[in-house]
XYZ file of C-alpha atoms in Angstrom:
550
model
C 25.021 19.191 5.666
C 23.066 18.059 2.585
C 21.512 14.656 2.136
C 20.705 13.077 -1.213
C 18.925 9.899 -2.294
C 20.504 8.425 -5.416
C 19.414 5.120 -6.954
C 19.186 3.190 -3.734
C 22.079 5.031 -2.025
C 21.603 7.454 0.790
C 24.430 9.994 0.588
C 25.249 12.456 3.327
C 27.796 15.037 2.231
C 30.826 14.557 4.369
C 30.062 10.874 5.008
C 30.125 7.602 3.080
C 27.088 6.561 1.015
C 25.091 3.683 2.357
C 24.948 0.580 0.149
C 21.778 -0.161 -1.768
C 21.395 -3.579 -0.114
C 19.531 -2.014 2.777
C 17.330 -0.040 0.395
C 16.510 -3.158 -1.634
C 15.859 -5.056 1.579
C 13.417 -2.402 2.768
C 11.666 -2.372 -0.614
C 11.352 -6.163 -0.525
C 9.976 -5.957 3.001
C 7.529 -3.255 1.918
C 6.405 -5.330 -1.079
C 6.046 -8.409 1.141
C 3.931 -6.459 3.631
C 1.752 -5.103 0.802
C 1.370 -8.597 -0.665
C 0.476 -9.949 2.755
C -2.179 -7.261 3.190
C -3.741 -8.095 -0.170
C -3.556 -11.824 0.523
C -5.259 -11.354 3.884
C -7.919 -9.145 2.314
C -8.376 -11.671 -0.499
C -8.729 -14.461 2.050
C -11.232 -12.365 3.996
C -13.221 -11.714 0.805
C -13.172 -15.437 -0.038
C -14.319 -16.318 3.468
C -16.990 -13.624 3.314
C -18.075 -14.952 -0.077
C -18.335 -18.491 1.243
C -20.179 -17.309 4.334
C -22.508 -15.171 2.234
C -23.228 -18.057 -0.154
C -23.755 -20.437 2.730
C -26.067 -17.874 4.300
C -28.072 -17.474 1.090
C -28.367 -21.215 0.511
C -29.198 -21.795 4.166
C -31.912 -19.129 4.091
C -33.319 -20.430 0.820
C -33.211 -24.010 2.054
C -34.868 -23.155 5.347
C -37.596 -21.025 3.784
C -38.276 -23.316 0.829
C -38.317 -26.469 2.958
C -40.597 -24.880 5.541
C -42.981 -23.680 2.833
C -42.965 -27.094 1.140
C -43.825 -28.867 4.392
C -46.482 -26.295 5.259
C -48.131 -26.601 1.839
C -47.906 -30.398 1.966
C -49.902 -30.349 5.198
C -52.295 -27.822 3.667
C -52.813 -30.081 0.618
C -53.672 -32.950 2.967
C -56.189 -30.699 4.694
C -57.834 -29.873 1.361
C -58.121 -33.505 0.348
C -59.276 -34.484 3.838
C -61.984 -31.817 3.659
C -63.090 -33.282 0.329
C -63.265 -36.817 1.788
C -65.238 -35.675 4.844
C -67.649 -33.808 2.598
C -67.907 -36.886 0.383
C -68.895 -39.028 3.368
C -71.658 -36.580 4.259
C -72.826 -36.553 0.665
C -72.981 -40.374 0.635
C -75.314 -40.304 3.627
C -77.572 -37.836 1.841
C -77.676 -40.162 -1.170
C -78.626 -43.223 0.923
C -76.791 -46.417 1.657
C -78.348 -48.743 -0.927
C -80.543 -48.778 -3.980
C -80.769 -46.024 -6.525
C -79.380 -42.615 -5.633
C -81.840 -40.132 -4.162
C -81.634 -37.358 -6.731
C -84.552 -35.115 -5.823
C -84.568 -31.388 -5.123
C -84.095 -31.890 -1.376
C -80.945 -33.942 -1.910
C -79.536 -31.298 -4.264
C -80.174 -28.556 -1.699
C -78.585 -30.659 1.048
C -75.436 -31.014 -1.037
C -75.436 -27.300 -1.826
C -75.705 -26.563 1.898
C -72.464 -28.508 2.450
C -70.619 -26.251 -0.009
C -71.632 -23.125 1.847
C -69.908 -24.427 4.968
C -66.528 -24.733 3.182
C -64.440 -22.055 1.431
C -62.466 -24.564 -0.598
C -65.211 -26.794 -2.073
C -66.605 -25.397 -5.327
C -68.983 -28.120 -6.503
C -70.173 -31.700 -5.914
C -71.068 -34.120 -8.706
C -72.683 -37.526 -8.279
C -72.649 -40.167 -11.044
C -73.941 -43.722 -11.352
C -72.069 -46.895 -12.281
C -72.450 -46.103 -16.001
C -70.865 -42.662 -15.572
C -74.096 -40.713 -16.048
C -74.457 -37.544 -13.984
C -77.185 -38.008 -11.368
C -76.925 -34.922 -9.159
C -74.831 -31.728 -8.989
C -74.711 -28.633 -6.865
C -74.257 -26.587 -10.016
C -77.851 -26.753 -11.211
C -81.107 -28.647 -10.976
C -82.259 -30.716 -12.726
C -78.929 -32.328 -13.473
C -77.656 -31.886 -17.050
C -77.361 -34.928 -19.278
C -73.633 -35.700 -18.973
C -71.641 -38.914 -19.076
C -68.112 -39.401 -17.632
C -67.548 -42.990 -18.713
C -64.480 -41.974 -20.731
C -62.976 -39.642 -18.155
C -59.946 -40.490 -16.071
C -61.636 -39.679 -12.818
C -64.363 -42.274 -13.639
C -62.216 -45.054 -15.069
C -59.715 -44.746 -12.212
C -62.256 -45.298 -9.446
C -64.174 -47.876 -11.505
C -61.085 -50.040 -11.818
C -59.799 -49.533 -8.243
C -62.496 -49.405 -5.553
C -60.126 -47.905 -2.922
C -58.398 -45.385 -5.138
C -58.783 -41.630 -4.692
C -58.495 -39.798 -7.946
C -56.954 -36.329 -7.771
C -56.546 -34.299 -10.960
C -57.589 -31.354 -13.071
C -60.881 -31.039 -14.810
C -59.738 -29.798 -18.191
C -62.878 -30.135 -20.283
C -66.095 -28.901 -18.746
C -69.120 -26.954 -19.640
C -68.151 -24.697 -16.766
C -64.901 -22.963 -17.865
C -64.010 -21.842 -14.344
C -63.619 -25.459 -13.304
C -60.582 -25.762 -15.564
C -58.609 -24.145 -12.707
C -59.947 -26.481 -10.027
C -58.687 -29.674 -8.401
C -61.119 -32.532 -8.916
C -61.229 -35.466 -6.507
C -63.280 -38.632 -7.085
C -64.065 -41.732 -5.007
C -66.127 -44.837 -5.792
C -69.320 -45.744 -3.990
C -69.926 -49.515 -3.786
C -72.845 -51.820 -2.926
C -72.493 -54.126 0.065
C -71.505 -56.893 -2.340
C -68.639 -54.767 -3.667
C -70.123 -53.894 -7.033
C -69.928 -50.295 -8.165
C -72.849 -48.146 -7.210
C -71.445 -44.889 -8.580
C -68.976 -42.131 -7.704
C -68.841 -38.736 -5.999
C -66.619 -36.012 -7.476
C -65.741 -32.934 -5.411
C -64.050 -29.909 -7.037
C -61.625 -27.940 -4.839
C -60.309 -24.411 -5.221
C -56.463 -24.536 -4.820
C -56.207 -20.761 -4.349
C -55.320 -21.169 -0.676
C -52.200 -23.102 -1.688
C -51.063 -20.336 -4.076
C -51.942 -17.608 -1.600
C -49.876 -19.208 1.139
C -46.940 -19.585 -1.250
C -47.197 -15.986 -2.414
C -47.361 -14.622 1.122
C -44.028 -16.206 2.002
C -41.174 -14.082 0.618
C -38.803 -16.747 -0.616
C -37.516 -14.625 -3.469
C -34.950 -15.775 -6.017
C -37.603 -16.311 -8.713
C -39.198 -19.106 -6.661
C -41.842 -21.369 -8.253
C -44.349 -23.885 -6.803
C -45.601 -27.247 -8.085
C -48.324 -29.405 -6.528
C -47.981 -32.977 -7.715
C -50.990 -35.179 -6.933
C -50.826 -38.673 -5.379
C -51.043 -40.193 -8.851
C -48.006 -38.213 -10.030
C -49.879 -35.626 -12.076
C -49.197 -31.893 -11.783
C -52.177 -30.145 -10.256
C -51.105 -26.506 -10.029
C -48.086 -24.343 -10.685
C -47.359 -20.862 -9.341
C -46.727 -18.717 -11.322
C -49.691 -20.227 -13.157
C -49.587 -22.323 -16.309
C -52.447 -23.560 -18.481
C -53.726 -26.879 -17.045
C -52.913 -28.784 -20.250
C -49.209 -27.810 -19.924
C -48.696 -28.741 -16.289
C -47.652 -32.367 -16.749
C -45.341 -31.615 -19.667
C -43.523 -28.860 -17.809
C -43.017 -30.461 -14.422
C -39.468 -30.551 -12.990
C -37.759 -33.461 -14.799
C -37.947 -36.676 -12.796
C -40.108 -35.166 -10.062
C -42.305 -38.298 -9.905
C -39.267 -40.467 -9.175
C -37.758 -38.419 -6.353
C -37.696 -40.314 -3.043
C -40.325 -39.641 -0.466
C -39.444 -36.724 1.729
C -41.150 -36.486 5.067
C -39.758 -36.949 8.596
C -39.850 -40.655 9.443
C -40.061 -41.811 5.813
C -36.377 -42.668 5.623
C -35.952 -40.270 2.706
C -33.361 -37.531 2.247
C -35.004 -35.301 4.857
C -36.661 -31.928 4.442
C -33.330 -30.113 4.146
C -32.288 -32.002 1.004
C -32.428 -30.385 -2.419
C -31.891 -31.439 -6.008
C -30.416 -29.296 -8.770
C -31.928 -29.559 -12.225
C -33.225 -27.713 -15.254
C -36.663 -26.215 -14.944
C -39.230 -27.596 -17.345
C -40.637 -24.096 -17.725
C -37.739 -22.000 -18.962
C -34.704 -24.278 -18.751
C -33.345 -22.281 -15.812
C -31.163 -24.190 -13.395
C -32.993 -24.416 -10.102
C -32.608 -25.859 -6.655
C -35.669 -28.009 -5.890
C -36.922 -28.531 -2.345
C -39.885 -30.855 -1.845
C -42.060 -32.414 0.777
C -44.566 -35.276 0.534
C -47.938 -35.025 2.278
C -48.119 -37.702 4.990
C -51.822 -38.615 4.504
C -52.521 -38.568 0.780
C -48.987 -38.558 -0.620
C -49.213 -35.328 -2.616
C -45.843 -33.744 -3.376
C -45.149 -30.042 -2.971
C -42.070 -28.800 -4.869
C -40.480 -25.376 -4.429
C -37.928 -24.456 -7.083
C -35.464 -21.575 -6.599
C -33.456 -20.070 -9.441
C -29.752 -20.668 -8.912
C -28.955 -17.731 -11.202
C -31.024 -15.422 -8.986
C -29.156 -16.697 -5.948
C -25.838 -16.087 -7.718
C -26.987 -12.589 -8.688
C -27.821 -11.781 -5.072
C -24.485 -13.242 -3.990
C -22.620 -11.278 -6.668
C -24.150 -7.999 -5.500
C -23.018 -8.702 -1.955
C -19.570 -9.742 -3.163
C -19.178 -6.606 -5.262
C -19.778 -4.511 -2.159
C -17.472 -6.722 -0.096
C -14.757 -6.564 -2.762
C -15.109 -2.791 -3.068
C -14.848 -2.466 0.708
C -11.817 -4.765 0.779
C -10.231 -2.788 -2.057
C -10.802 0.471 -0.186
C -9.338 -1.060 2.967
C -6.407 -2.348 0.908
C -5.754 1.096 -0.572
C -5.937 2.625 2.895
C -3.535 -0.051 4.124
C -1.150 0.716 1.244
C -1.280 4.423 2.073
C -0.625 3.763 5.763
C 2.171 1.338 4.891
C 3.763 3.896 2.571
C 3.480 6.643 5.182
C 5.085 4.383 7.769
C 7.872 3.532 5.343
C 8.447 7.178 4.448
C 8.431 8.114 8.133
C 10.960 5.382 8.881
C 13.063 6.448 5.916
C 13.034 10.081 7.030
C 13.924 8.960 10.543
C 16.841 6.954 9.157
C 17.998 9.930 7.106
C 17.741 12.258 10.082
C 19.597 9.734 12.231
C 22.323 9.457 9.587
C 22.493 13.226 9.342
C 22.794 13.554 13.104
C 25.382 10.783 13.233
C 27.490 12.382 10.526
C 27.069 15.835 12.026
C 28.279 14.553 15.390
C 31.148 12.752 13.690
C 32.137 15.849 11.706
C 31.966 18.031 14.786
C 33.994 15.484 16.735
C 36.566 15.367 13.970
C 36.646 19.164 13.780
C 37.126 19.368 17.549
C 39.894 16.778 17.425
C 41.502 18.684 14.546
C 41.255 21.953 16.472
C 42.882 20.337 19.495
C 45.611 18.904 17.278
C 46.095 22.276 15.603
C 46.310 23.922 19.015
C 49.020 21.464 19.988
C 50.855 22.117 16.742
C 50.531 25.874 17.220
C 51.822 25.577 20.747
C 54.731 23.479 19.546
C 55.384 25.908 16.687
C 55.143 28.859 19.046
C 57.545 27.202 21.454
C 59.889 26.408 18.573
C 59.769 29.935 17.225
C 60.242 31.500 20.611
C 63.276 29.284 21.112
C 64.556 30.202 17.656
C 63.882 33.880 18.266
C 65.714 33.805 21.582
C 68.546 31.833 20.012
C 68.767 34.362 17.178
C 68.664 37.284 19.629
C 71.291 35.597 21.804
C 73.537 34.962 18.811
C 73.008 38.520 17.614
C 73.789 39.864 21.078
C 76.973 37.866 21.371
C 78.035 38.956 17.928
C 77.340 42.602 18.698
C 79.182 42.394 22.005
C 82.258 40.998 20.289
C 82.171 43.519 17.459
C 81.254 46.672 19.378
C 84.160 48.741 20.703
C 82.106 50.826 23.050
C 78.823 50.685 24.839
C 77.553 53.632 22.827
C 78.182 51.788 19.601
C 76.357 48.737 20.971
C 73.502 50.974 22.036
C 73.430 52.479 18.559
C 73.714 49.318 16.428
C 71.826 46.705 18.420
C 68.234 48.135 18.485
C 67.920 48.512 14.685
C 69.011 44.946 14.139
C 66.559 43.787 16.794
C 63.797 45.796 15.075
C 64.668 44.121 11.754
C 64.366 40.782 13.463
C 60.984 41.863 14.890
C 59.762 42.965 11.450
C 60.741 39.621 9.993
C 58.919 37.884 12.796
C 55.792 39.981 12.147
C 55.950 39.067 8.485
C 56.268 35.438 9.517
C 53.280 35.669 11.875
C 51.197 37.379 9.209
C 52.227 34.655 6.776
C 51.003 32.012 9.224
C 47.646 33.750 9.348
C 47.508 33.625 5.544
C 49.067 30.123 5.460
C 52.172 31.374 3.565
C 55.085 33.891 3.791
C 55.862 35.837 0.634
C 59.366 37.120 -0.146
C 57.993 40.346 -1.578
C 56.263 41.080 1.755
C 59.567 40.652 3.550
C 61.468 42.860 1.090
C 58.806 45.564 1.215
C 58.802 45.484 5.022
C 62.571 45.975 5.057
C 62.644 48.822 2.498
C 59.332 50.515 3.271
C 60.880 53.428 5.223
C 62.946 54.424 2.170
C 60.315 54.247 -0.571
C 59.830 58.000 -0.744
C 59.243 58.010 -4.491
C 58.736 55.576 -7.320
C 62.393 55.510 -8.363
C 64.077 55.248 -4.972
C 63.465 51.516 -4.498
C 62.545 49.121 -7.294
C 61.282 45.638 -6.419
C 60.863 43.000 -9.117
C 59.886 39.361 -8.745
C 57.072 36.863 -8.495
C 55.184 35.853 -5.382
C 57.294 33.146 -3.798
C 56.749 31.493 -0.436
C 59.466 31.284 2.209
C 59.932 28.925 5.113
C 59.905 30.184 8.689
C 63.693 29.970 9.117
C 64.271 31.562 5.720
C 61.950 34.434 6.647
C 63.934 35.268 9.788
C 67.311 34.842 8.075
C 66.427 36.807 4.941
C 64.962 39.539 7.124
C 68.269 39.937 9.015
C 70.283 39.928 5.784
C 68.043 42.559 4.198
C 68.348 44.667 7.340
C 72.145 44.592 7.143
C 72.090 45.479 3.446
C 69.634 48.322 4.046
C 71.704 49.599 7.007
C 74.921 49.643 4.962
C 73.099 51.326 2.059
C 71.810 54.018 4.402
C 75.216 54.558 6.001
C 77.574 54.177 3.089
C 75.680 53.287 -0.055
C 73.040 54.555 -2.460
C 70.520 55.474 0.224
C 73.040 57.821 1.850
C 72.583 60.396 -0.940
C 69.396 61.855 -2.390
C 69.729 60.383 -5.892
C 70.681 56.862 -4.950
C 68.464 53.887 -5.798
C 68.215 50.245 -4.908
C 66.952 47.468 -7.154
C 65.943 44.147 -5.628
C 65.108 41.305 -8.018
C 64.340 37.677 -7.304
C 63.520 34.688 -9.414
C 62.139 31.280 -8.526
C 64.232 28.367 -9.723
C 63.475 24.634 -9.329
C 65.607 24.184 -6.213
C 66.213 27.728 -4.939
C 65.194 31.363 -5.007
C 67.814 33.701 -6.451
C 67.693 37.241 -4.959
C 69.891 40.060 -6.396
C 70.564 43.294 -4.518
C 71.881 46.140 -6.706
C 72.751 49.648 -5.525
C 73.361 52.590 -7.887
C 73.694 56.362 -7.800
C 75.501 56.387 -4.495
C 79.030 57.366 -3.453
C 81.958 55.499 -4.890
C 82.261 52.160 -3.173
C 85.433 51.172 -1.369
C 85.761 47.547 -0.210
C 86.115 47.224 3.597
C 89.543 46.512 4.936
C 88.237 43.901 7.387
C 85.124 41.885 8.106
C 82.780 43.794 10.324
C 79.980 42.701 12.564
C 77.459 43.180 9.736
C 79.209 40.631 7.561
C 79.305 38.172 10.419
C 75.560 38.705 11.049
C 74.843 38.075 7.379
C 76.867 34.862 7.416
C 75.144 33.756 10.616
C 71.699 34.572 9.222
C 72.383 32.687 5.967
C 73.362 29.632 7.948
C 69.903 29.616 9.566
C 68.284 28.406 6.346
C 71.288 27.002 4.444
C 71.543 29.970 2.108
C 74.535 31.244 0.128
C 75.384 34.952 0.223
C 77.921 36.734 -1.996
C 78.697 40.434 -2.278
C 80.639 42.496 -4.799
C 81.847 45.954 -3.765
C 81.812 47.473 -7.251
C 82.737 51.147 -7.586
C 79.315 52.165 -8.996
C 77.394 50.279 -6.310
C 77.273 47.216 -4.135
C 75.902 44.080 -5.751
C 74.845 41.152 -3.571
C 73.346 37.751 -4.445
C 71.466 35.523 -2.052
C 70.550 31.929 -2.851
C 67.604 30.690 -0.764
C 67.002 26.923 -0.885
C 63.437 25.826 -1.501
C 62.227 23.815 1.466
């Protein structure tokens, strides 16, 4: 049994094709399942992307905030070290009167520097701004700071600490240092002078560089007066203020307990260095108010996130393709199972139908066999009665009855053979009746098409042919060596016309009375409703038999 798939129809030869509704339904279900898989994977990728971005921002925020707070404390420590050293220097200089600026005082100040890794130099100036003493050299060079910010700031505000960069100096290295200045006053409050201490901010940069924040991170140290002190990566000192993060001086204070946004807060803005959008995290030093700002490139964060998302998307795509393959295999397996089930169902149905047909055919055969046996016995009984009435003696009955019975048997065999071949042919019946006398090509001539006969007609025609053959053998053309018989038949719309013609035999004399043979012929013709006529012409008997078409 063959199975075909045609445009949404599953056809099993021998069974009805399934409608395409089920096929379309399965395709819709398959498409829905595939869409659901991709939607789930897309949702997973989106959730992974959000989680990854949250993780990146959380890591950056935690690291940058921690570093900002750590460096804010470290900046306080630097400035506190400078103030402590300044107090010791004030004691060396004396409490009142002119500053002690001899060699011993200069060496005492220099000794203080050796005890600190962050203090580079100490300068002492009087109320006019003239340099009085320095750890750089002795005697002190003739310098005046009356026009410098670090002098004017402390001159105008006795309590103010100046923190800034020393841009112009005869010592070029000091251009990279943080300079702090405080005023020294007389007991009456008038200005006695000032002490400037230069600090090396390298420890701030080193701490920042040792922490792997990544994402193109940058550091700013904004002094208490709002001026940029250092930037890492480094910038020239004269560019620091101009390239600070925009608005950095105005950001709210950010230290636990200050009531500000808290150390986890960040601002997004354009960098003053390269215009890059950055996330800024800051912390204000609790003692001196310096501000440490850590800026992280948002583009670098996005790049890191994009790399992770590309891998996640590729993985999701691979999983999706695998899911599609598995889904297709499951669908094909289900489809093959449905086809096999349909094949089995139709095979069982066909076998059941064949078995039912065989049983029905057996019943028909049994009924046909019973009918034919009854007909055969009825024919034999009628033939026997006829022979008993027409036979004068037992010897004549013994002589005439067996041949007629044999003719009936031959007709029955032809009928049985016809049933095997699903039809009974008139030429088979004629040949069976005349076969014993076909000793040469001219003795018996048969002419006619292949025409089917019914069962009753087969038995009746067989008996009639037997009687004609018997008479021809006894009295007609077959009783002499040169006699011939011609049998012709033609198929007409409603009947078969058979003509029996004898020639070359003895002169024919019509019988004086009807014999048993004539009665058998009449009886046989009545079996199938046929019409039989016979002409006893002198040159040979001519008979015509009309056989109705069933």
